[in-house]
mmCIF file with all atom_site columns, C-alpha atoms in Angstrom:
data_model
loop_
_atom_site.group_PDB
_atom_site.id
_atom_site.type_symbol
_atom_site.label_atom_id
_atom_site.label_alt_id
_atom_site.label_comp_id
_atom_site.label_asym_id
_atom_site.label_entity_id
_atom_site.label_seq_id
_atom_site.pdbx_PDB_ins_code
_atom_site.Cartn_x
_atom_site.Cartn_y
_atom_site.Cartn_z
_atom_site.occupancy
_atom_site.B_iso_or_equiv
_atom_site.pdbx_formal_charge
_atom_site.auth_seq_id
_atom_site.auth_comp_id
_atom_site.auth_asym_id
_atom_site.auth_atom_id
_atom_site.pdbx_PDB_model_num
ATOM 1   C CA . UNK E 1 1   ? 6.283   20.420  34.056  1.00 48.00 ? 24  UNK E CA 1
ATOM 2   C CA . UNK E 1 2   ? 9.872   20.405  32.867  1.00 49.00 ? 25  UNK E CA 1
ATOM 3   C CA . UNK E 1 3   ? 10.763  23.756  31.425  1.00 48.00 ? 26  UNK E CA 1
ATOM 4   C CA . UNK E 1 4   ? 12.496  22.385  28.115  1.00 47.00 ? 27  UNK E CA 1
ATOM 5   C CA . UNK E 1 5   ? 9.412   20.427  27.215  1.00 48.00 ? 28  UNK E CA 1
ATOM 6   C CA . UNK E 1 6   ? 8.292   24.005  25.803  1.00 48.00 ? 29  UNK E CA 1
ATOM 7   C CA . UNK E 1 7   ? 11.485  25.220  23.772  1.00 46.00 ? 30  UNK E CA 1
ATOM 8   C CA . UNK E 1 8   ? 11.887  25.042  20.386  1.00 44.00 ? 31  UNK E CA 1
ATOM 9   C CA . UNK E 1 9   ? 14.557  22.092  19.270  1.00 46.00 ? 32  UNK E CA 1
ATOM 10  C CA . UNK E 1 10  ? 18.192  23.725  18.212  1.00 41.00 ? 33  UNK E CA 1
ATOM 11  C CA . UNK E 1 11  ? 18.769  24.036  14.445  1.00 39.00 ? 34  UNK E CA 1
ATOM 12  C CA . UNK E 1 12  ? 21.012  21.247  14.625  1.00 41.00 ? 35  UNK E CA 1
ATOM 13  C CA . UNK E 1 13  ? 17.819  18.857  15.464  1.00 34.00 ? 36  UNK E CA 1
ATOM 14  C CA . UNK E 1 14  ? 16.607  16.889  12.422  1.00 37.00 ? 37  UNK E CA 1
ATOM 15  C CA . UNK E 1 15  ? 12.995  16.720  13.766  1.00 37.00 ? 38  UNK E CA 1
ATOM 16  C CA . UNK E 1 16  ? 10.216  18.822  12.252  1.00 35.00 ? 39  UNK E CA 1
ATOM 17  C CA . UNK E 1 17  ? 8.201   20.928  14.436  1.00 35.00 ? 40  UNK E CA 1
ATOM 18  C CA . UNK E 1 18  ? 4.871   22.216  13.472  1.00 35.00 ? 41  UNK E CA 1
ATOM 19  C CA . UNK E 1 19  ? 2.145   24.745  14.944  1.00 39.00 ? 42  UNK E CA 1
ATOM 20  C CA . UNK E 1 20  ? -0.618  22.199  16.102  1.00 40.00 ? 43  UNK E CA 1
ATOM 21  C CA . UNK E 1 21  ? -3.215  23.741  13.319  1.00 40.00 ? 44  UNK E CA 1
ATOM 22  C CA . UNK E 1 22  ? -0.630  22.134  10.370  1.00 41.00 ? 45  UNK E CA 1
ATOM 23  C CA . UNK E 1 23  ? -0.035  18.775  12.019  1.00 40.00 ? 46  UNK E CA 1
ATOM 24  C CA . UNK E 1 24  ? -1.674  15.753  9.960   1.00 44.00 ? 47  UNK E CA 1
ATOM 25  C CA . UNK E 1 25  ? -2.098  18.423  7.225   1.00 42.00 ? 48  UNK E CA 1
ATOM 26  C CA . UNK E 1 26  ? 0.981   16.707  4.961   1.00 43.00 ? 49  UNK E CA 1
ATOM 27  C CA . UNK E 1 27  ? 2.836   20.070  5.373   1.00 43.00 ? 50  UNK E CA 1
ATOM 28  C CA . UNK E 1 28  ? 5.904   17.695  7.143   1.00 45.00 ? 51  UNK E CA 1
ATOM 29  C CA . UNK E 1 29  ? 6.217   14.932  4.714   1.00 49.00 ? 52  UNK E CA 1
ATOM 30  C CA . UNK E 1 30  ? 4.200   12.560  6.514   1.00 48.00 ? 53  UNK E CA 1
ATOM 31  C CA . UNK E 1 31  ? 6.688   12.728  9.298   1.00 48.00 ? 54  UNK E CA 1
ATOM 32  C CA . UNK E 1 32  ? 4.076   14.408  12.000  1.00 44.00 ? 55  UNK E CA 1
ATOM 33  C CA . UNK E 1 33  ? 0.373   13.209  11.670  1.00 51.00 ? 56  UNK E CA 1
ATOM 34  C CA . UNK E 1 34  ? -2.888  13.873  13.319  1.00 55.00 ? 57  UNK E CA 1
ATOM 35  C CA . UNK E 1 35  ? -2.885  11.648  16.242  1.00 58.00 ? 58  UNK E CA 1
ATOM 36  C CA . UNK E 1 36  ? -6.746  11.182  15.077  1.00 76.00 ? 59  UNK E CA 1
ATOM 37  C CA . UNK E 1 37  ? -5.854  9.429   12.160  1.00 84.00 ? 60  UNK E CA 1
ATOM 38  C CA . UNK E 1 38  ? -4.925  5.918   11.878  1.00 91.00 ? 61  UNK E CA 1
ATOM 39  C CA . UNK E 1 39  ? -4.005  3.657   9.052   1.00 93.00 ? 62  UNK E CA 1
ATOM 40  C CA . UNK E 1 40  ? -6.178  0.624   8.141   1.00 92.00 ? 63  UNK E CA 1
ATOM 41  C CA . UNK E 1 41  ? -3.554  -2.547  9.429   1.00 92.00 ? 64  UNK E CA 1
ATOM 42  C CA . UNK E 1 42  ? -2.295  -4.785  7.382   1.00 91.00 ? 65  UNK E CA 1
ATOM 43  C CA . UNK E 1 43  ? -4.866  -7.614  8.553   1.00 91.00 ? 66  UNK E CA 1
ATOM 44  C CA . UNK E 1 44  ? -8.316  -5.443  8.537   1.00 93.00 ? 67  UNK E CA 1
ATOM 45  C CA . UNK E 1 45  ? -6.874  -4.433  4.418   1.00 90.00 ? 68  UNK E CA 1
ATOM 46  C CA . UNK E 1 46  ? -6.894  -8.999  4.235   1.00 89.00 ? 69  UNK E CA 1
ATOM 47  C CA . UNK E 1 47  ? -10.467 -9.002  5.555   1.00 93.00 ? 70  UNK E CA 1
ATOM 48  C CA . UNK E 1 48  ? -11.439 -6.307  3.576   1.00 91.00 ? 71  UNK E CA 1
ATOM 49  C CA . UNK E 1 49  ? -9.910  -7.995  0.131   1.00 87.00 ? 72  UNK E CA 1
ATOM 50  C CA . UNK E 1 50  ? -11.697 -11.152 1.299   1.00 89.00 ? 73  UNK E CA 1
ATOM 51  C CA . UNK E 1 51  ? -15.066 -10.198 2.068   1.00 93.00 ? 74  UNK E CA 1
ATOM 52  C CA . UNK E 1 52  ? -15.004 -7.871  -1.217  1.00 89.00 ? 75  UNK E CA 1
ATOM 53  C CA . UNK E 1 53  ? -13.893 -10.816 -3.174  1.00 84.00 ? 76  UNK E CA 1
ATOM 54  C CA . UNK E 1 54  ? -16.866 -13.202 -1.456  1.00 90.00 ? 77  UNK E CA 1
ATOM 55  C CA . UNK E 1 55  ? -19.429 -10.058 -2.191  1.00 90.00 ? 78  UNK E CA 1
ATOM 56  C CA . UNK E 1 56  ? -18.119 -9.858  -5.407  1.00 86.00 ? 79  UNK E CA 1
ATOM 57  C CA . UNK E 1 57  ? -18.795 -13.662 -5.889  1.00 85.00 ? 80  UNK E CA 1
ATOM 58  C CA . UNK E 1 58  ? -21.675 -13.364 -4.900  1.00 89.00 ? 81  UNK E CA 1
ATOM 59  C CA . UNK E 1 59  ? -23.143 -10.519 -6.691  1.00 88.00 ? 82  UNK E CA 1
ATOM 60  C CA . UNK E 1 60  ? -21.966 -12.417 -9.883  1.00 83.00 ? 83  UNK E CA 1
ATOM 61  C CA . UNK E 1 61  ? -22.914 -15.673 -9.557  1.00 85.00 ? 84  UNK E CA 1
ATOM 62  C CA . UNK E 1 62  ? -26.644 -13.990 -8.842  1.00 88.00 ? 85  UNK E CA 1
ATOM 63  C CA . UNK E 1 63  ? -26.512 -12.467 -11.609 1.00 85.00 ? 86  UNK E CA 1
ATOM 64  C CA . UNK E 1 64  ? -25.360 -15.078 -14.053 1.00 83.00 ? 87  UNK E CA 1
ATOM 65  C CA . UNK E 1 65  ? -27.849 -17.384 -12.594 1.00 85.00 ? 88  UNK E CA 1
ATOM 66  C CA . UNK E 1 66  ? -30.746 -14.672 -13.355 1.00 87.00 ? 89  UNK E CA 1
ATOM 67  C CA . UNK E 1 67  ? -29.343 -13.829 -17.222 1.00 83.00 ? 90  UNK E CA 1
ATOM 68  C CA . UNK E 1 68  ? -29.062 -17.238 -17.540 1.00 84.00 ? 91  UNK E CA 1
ATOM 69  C CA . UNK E 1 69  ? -25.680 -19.361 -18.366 1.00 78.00 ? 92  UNK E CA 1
ATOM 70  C CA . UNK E 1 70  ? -24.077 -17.856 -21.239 1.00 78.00 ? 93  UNK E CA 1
ATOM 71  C CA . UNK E 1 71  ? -20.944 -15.777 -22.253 1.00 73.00 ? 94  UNK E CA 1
ATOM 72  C CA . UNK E 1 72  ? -22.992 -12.567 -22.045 1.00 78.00 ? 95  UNK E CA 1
ATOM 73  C CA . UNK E 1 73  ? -24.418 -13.351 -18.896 1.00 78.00 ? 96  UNK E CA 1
ATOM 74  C CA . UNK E 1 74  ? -21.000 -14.283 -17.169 1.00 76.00 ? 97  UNK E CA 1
ATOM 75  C CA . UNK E 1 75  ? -19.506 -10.279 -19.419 1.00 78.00 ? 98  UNK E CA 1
ATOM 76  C CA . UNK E 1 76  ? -22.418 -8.760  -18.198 1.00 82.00 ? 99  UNK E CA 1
ATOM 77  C CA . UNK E 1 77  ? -22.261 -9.752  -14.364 1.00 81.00 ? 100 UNK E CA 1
ATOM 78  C CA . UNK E 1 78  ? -18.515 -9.121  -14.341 1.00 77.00 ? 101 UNK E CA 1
ATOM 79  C CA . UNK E 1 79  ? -18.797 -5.980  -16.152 1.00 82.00 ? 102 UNK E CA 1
ATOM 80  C CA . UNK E 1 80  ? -21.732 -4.580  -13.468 1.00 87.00 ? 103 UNK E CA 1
ATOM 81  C CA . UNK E 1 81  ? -19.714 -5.904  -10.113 1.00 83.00 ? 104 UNK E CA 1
ATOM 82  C CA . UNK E 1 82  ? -16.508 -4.229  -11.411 1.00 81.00 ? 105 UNK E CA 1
ATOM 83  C CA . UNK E 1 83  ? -18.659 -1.091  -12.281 1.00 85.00 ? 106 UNK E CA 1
ATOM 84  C CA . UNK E 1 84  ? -20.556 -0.657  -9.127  1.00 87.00 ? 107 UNK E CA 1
ATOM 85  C CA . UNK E 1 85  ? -17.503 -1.518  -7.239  1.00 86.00 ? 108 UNK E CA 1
ATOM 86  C CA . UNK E 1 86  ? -15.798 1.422   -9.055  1.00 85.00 ? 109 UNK E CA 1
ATOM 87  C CA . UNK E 1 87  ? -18.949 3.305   -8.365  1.00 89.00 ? 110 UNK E CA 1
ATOM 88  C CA . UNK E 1 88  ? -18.151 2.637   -4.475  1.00 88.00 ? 111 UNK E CA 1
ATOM 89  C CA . UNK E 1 89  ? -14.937 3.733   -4.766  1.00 85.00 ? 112 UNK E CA 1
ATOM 90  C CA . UNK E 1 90  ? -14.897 7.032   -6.728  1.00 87.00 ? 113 UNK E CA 1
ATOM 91  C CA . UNK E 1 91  ? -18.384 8.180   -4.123  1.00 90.00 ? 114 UNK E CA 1
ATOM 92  C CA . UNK E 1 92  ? -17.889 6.354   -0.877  1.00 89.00 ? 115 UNK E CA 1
ATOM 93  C CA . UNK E 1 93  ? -13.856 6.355   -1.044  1.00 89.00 ? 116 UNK E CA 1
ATOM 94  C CA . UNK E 1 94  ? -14.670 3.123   0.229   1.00 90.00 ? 117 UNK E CA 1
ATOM 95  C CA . UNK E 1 95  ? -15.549 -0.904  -1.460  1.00 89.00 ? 118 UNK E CA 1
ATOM 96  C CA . UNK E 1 96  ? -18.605 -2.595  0.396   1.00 91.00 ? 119 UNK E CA 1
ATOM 97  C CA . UNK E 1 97  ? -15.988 -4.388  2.424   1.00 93.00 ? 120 UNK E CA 1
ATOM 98  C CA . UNK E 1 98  ? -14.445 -1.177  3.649   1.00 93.00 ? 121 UNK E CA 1
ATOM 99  C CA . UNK E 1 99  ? -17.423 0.477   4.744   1.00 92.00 ? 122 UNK E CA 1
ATOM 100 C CA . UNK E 1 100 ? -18.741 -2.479  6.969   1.00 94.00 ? 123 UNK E CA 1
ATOM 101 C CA . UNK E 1 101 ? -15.153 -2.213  8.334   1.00 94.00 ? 124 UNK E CA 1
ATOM 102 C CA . UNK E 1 102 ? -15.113 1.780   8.492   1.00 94.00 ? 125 UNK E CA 1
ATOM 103 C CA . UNK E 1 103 ? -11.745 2.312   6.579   1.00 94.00 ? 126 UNK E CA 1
ATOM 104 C CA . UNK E 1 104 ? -12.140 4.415   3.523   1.00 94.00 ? 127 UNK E CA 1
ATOM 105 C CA . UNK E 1 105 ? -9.492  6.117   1.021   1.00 93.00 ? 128 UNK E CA 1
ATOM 106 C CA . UNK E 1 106 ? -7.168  9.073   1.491   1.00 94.00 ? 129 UNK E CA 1
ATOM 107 C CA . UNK E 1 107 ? -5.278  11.320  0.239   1.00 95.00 ? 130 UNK E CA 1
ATOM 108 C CA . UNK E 1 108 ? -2.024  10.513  1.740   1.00 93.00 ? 131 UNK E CA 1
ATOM 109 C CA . UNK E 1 109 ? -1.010  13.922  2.446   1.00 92.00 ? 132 UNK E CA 1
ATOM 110 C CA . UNK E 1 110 ? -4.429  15.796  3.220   1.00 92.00 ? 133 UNK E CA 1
ATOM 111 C CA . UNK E 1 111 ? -6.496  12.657  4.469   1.00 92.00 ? 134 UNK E CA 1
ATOM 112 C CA . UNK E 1 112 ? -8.992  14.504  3.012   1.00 92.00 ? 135 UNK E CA 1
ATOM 113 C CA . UNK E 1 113 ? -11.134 12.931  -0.209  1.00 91.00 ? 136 UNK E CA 1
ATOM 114 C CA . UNK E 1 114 ? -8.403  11.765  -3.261  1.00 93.00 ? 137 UNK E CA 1
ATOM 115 C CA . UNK E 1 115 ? -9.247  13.742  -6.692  1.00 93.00 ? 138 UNK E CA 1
ATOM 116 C CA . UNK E 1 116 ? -11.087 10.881  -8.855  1.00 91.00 ? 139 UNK E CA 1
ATOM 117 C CA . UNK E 1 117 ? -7.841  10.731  -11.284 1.00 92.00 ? 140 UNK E CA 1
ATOM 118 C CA . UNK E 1 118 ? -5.814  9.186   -7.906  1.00 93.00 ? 141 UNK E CA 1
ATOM 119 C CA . UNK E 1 119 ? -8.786  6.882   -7.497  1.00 89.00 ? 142 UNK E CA 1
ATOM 120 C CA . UNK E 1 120 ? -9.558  5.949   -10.735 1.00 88.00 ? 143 UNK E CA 1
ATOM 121 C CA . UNK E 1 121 ? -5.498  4.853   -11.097 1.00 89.00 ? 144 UNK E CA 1
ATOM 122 C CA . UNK E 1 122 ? -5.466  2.963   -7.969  1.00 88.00 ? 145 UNK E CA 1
ATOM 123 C CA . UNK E 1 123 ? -8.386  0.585   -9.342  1.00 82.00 ? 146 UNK E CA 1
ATOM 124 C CA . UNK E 1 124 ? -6.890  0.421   -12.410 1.00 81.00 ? 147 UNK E CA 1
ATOM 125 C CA . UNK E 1 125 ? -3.688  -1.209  -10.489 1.00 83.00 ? 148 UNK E CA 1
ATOM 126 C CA . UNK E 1 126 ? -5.184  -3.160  -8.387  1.00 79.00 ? 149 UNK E CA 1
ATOM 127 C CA . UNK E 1 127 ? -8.829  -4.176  -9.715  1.00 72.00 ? 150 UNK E CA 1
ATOM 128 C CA . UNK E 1 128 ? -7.793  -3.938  -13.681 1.00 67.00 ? 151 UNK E CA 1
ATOM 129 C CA . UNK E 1 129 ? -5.812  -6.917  -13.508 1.00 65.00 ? 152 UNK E CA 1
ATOM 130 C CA . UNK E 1 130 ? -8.708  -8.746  -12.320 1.00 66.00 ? 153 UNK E CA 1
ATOM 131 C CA . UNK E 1 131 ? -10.753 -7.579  -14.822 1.00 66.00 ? 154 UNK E CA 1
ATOM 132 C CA . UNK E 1 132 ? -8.312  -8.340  -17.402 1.00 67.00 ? 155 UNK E CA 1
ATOM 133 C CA . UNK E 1 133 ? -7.618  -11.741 -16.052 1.00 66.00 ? 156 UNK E CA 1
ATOM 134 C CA . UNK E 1 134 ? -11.851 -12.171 -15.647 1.00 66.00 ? 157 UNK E CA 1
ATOM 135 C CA . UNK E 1 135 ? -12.585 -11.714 -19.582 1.00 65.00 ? 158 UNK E CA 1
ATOM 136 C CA . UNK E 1 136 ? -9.569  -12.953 -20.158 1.00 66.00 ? 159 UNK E CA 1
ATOM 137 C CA . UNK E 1 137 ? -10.872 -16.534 -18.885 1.00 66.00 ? 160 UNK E CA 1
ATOM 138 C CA . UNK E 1 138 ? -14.427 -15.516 -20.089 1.00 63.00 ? 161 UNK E CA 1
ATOM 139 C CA . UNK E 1 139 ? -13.342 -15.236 -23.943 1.00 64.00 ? 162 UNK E CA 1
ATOM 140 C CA . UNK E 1 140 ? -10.312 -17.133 -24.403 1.00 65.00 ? 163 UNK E CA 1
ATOM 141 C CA . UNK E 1 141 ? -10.775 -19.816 -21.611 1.00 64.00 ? 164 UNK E CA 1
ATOM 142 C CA . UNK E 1 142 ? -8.593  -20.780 -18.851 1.00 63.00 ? 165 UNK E CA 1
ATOM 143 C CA . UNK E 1 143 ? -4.679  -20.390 -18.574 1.00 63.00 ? 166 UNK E CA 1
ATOM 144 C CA . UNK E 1 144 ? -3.022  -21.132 -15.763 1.00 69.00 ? 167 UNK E CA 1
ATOM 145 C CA . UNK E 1 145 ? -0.285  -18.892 -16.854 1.00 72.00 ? 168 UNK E CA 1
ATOM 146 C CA . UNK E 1 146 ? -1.908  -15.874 -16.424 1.00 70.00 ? 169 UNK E CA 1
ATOM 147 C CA . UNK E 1 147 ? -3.139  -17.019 -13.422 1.00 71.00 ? 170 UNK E CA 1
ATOM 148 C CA . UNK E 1 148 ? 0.063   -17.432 -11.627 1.00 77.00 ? 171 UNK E CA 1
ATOM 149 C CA . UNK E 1 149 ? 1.250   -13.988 -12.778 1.00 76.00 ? 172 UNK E CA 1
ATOM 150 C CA . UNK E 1 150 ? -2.103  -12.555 -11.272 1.00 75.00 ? 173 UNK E CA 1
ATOM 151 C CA . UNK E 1 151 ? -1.029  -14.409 -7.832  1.00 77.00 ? 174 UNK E CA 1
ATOM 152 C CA . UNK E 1 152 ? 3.192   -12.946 -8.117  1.00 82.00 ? 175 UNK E CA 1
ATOM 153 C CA . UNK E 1 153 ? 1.388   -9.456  -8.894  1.00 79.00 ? 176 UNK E CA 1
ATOM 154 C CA . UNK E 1 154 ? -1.039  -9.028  -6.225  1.00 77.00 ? 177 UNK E CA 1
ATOM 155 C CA . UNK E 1 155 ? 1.084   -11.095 -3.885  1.00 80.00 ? 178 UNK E CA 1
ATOM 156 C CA . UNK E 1 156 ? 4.418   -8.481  -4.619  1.00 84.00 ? 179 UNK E CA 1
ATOM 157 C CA . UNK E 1 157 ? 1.589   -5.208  -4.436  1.00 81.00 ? 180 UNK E CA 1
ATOM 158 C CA . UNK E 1 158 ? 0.032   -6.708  -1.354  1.00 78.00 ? 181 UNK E CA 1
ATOM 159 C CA . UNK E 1 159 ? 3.272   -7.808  0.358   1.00 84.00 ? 182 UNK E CA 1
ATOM 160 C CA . UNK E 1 160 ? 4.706   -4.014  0.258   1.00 87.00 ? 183 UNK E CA 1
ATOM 161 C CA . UNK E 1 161 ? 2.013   -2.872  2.576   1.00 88.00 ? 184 UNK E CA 1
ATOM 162 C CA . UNK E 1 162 ? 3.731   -5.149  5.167   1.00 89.00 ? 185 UNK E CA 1
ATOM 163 C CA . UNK E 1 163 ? 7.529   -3.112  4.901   1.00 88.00 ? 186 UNK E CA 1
ATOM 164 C CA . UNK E 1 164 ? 6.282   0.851   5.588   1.00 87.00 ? 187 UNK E CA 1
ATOM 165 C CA . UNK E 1 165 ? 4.461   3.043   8.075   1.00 88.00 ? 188 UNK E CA 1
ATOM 166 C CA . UNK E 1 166 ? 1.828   4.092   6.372   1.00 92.00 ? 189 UNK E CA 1
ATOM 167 C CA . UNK E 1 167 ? 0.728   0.196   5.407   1.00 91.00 ? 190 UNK E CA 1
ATOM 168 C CA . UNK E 1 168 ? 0.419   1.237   1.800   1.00 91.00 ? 191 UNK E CA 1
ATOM 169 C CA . UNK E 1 169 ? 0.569   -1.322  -1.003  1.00 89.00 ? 192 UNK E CA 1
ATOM 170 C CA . UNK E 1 170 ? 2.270   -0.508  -4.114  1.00 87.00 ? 193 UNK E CA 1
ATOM 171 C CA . UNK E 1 171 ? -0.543  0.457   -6.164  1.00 88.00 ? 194 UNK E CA 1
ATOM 172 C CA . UNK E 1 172 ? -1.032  3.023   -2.950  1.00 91.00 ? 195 UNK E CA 1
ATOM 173 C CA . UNK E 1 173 ? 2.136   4.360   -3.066  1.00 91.00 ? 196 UNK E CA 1
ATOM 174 C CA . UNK E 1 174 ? 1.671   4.606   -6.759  1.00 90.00 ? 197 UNK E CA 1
ATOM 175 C CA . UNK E 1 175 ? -1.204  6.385   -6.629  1.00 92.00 ? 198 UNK E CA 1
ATOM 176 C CA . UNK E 1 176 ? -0.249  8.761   -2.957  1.00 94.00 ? 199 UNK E CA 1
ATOM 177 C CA . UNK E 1 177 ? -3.447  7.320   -1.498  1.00 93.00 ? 200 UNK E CA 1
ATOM 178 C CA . UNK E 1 178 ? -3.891  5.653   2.238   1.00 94.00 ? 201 UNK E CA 1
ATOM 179 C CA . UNK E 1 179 ? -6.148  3.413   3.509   1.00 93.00 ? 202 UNK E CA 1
ATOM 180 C CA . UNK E 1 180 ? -7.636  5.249   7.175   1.00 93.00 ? 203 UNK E CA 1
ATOM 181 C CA . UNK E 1 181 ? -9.914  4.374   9.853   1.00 92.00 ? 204 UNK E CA 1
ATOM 182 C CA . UNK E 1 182 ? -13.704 5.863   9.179   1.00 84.00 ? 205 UNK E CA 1
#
């Protein structure tokens, strides 16, 4: 073994050393991590948004067809999905999706559970618009208007995941949450 494996870097070096116990503990900026931790990629965070959007279908259009086709039926399924997947989120740290693909939430510098507050702002940025845009077409009918600025949104929020380490979106960055393997 090479003898300066073991020595401490000069004070001129710009890297951050850390006693094994603090690595992956955020106590470095994010700069040294666990190497048992390991973000959600960009494409399993697609699959996830896609199978939660088919569930969420899914779950709706079941219950629609049971309360029968009328404005309160199509409020009343939207309002339940949105709740239970809140529900998900603020328990499991996790959306159906991300549990059959074992990636949950973080906080981005503990990895630990985020505090509800974190969690309940990161829905709010990326599942209010939905829910704005769902009652939206539910009570005032369809626009395509708001539709394309739903797109640009999630599309820009999305996209941002793709240009840092850490593969957070915007509304993660916001929000200081990561998305981790299980």
């Amino acid at each position: 073994m090479n003898n300066t494996q073991n020595q401490h870097p000069s004070a001129e070096s710009k890297e951050i050393y850390l006693p094994q116990s603090d690595v992956g503990k955020g106590g470095d900026g994010g700069k040294n991590y666990d190497a048992d931790i390991k973000y959600a990629s960009f494409g399993i965070r697609t699959a996830s948004f896609i199978i939660d959007n088919v569930i969420f279908y899914l779950i709706s259009e079941i219950l629609i067809y049971v309360l029968g086709f009328s404005l309160f039926s199509f409020a009343a399924s939207y309002a339940f999905t949105f709740g239970l997947f809140f529900m998900c989120n603020l328990k499991k740290r996790a959306t159906p999706a991300k549990l059959l693909l074992s990636i949950k939430l973080a906080d981005e510098n503990t990895f630990k559970k985020p505090e509800d507050k974190q969690i309940i702002a990161r829905y709010m940025l990326s599942s209010g618009f939905f829910a704005l845009y769902s009652f939206y077409k539910i009570f005032i009918g369809q626009n395509h208007l708001i539709w394309i600025v739903l797109i640009i949104y999630i599309g820009i929020a999305c996209c941002y995941a793709l240009f840092n380490d850490k593969v957070q979106s915007w509304y993660d960055k916001q929000t200081k949450i990561v998305v981790i393997h299980d």
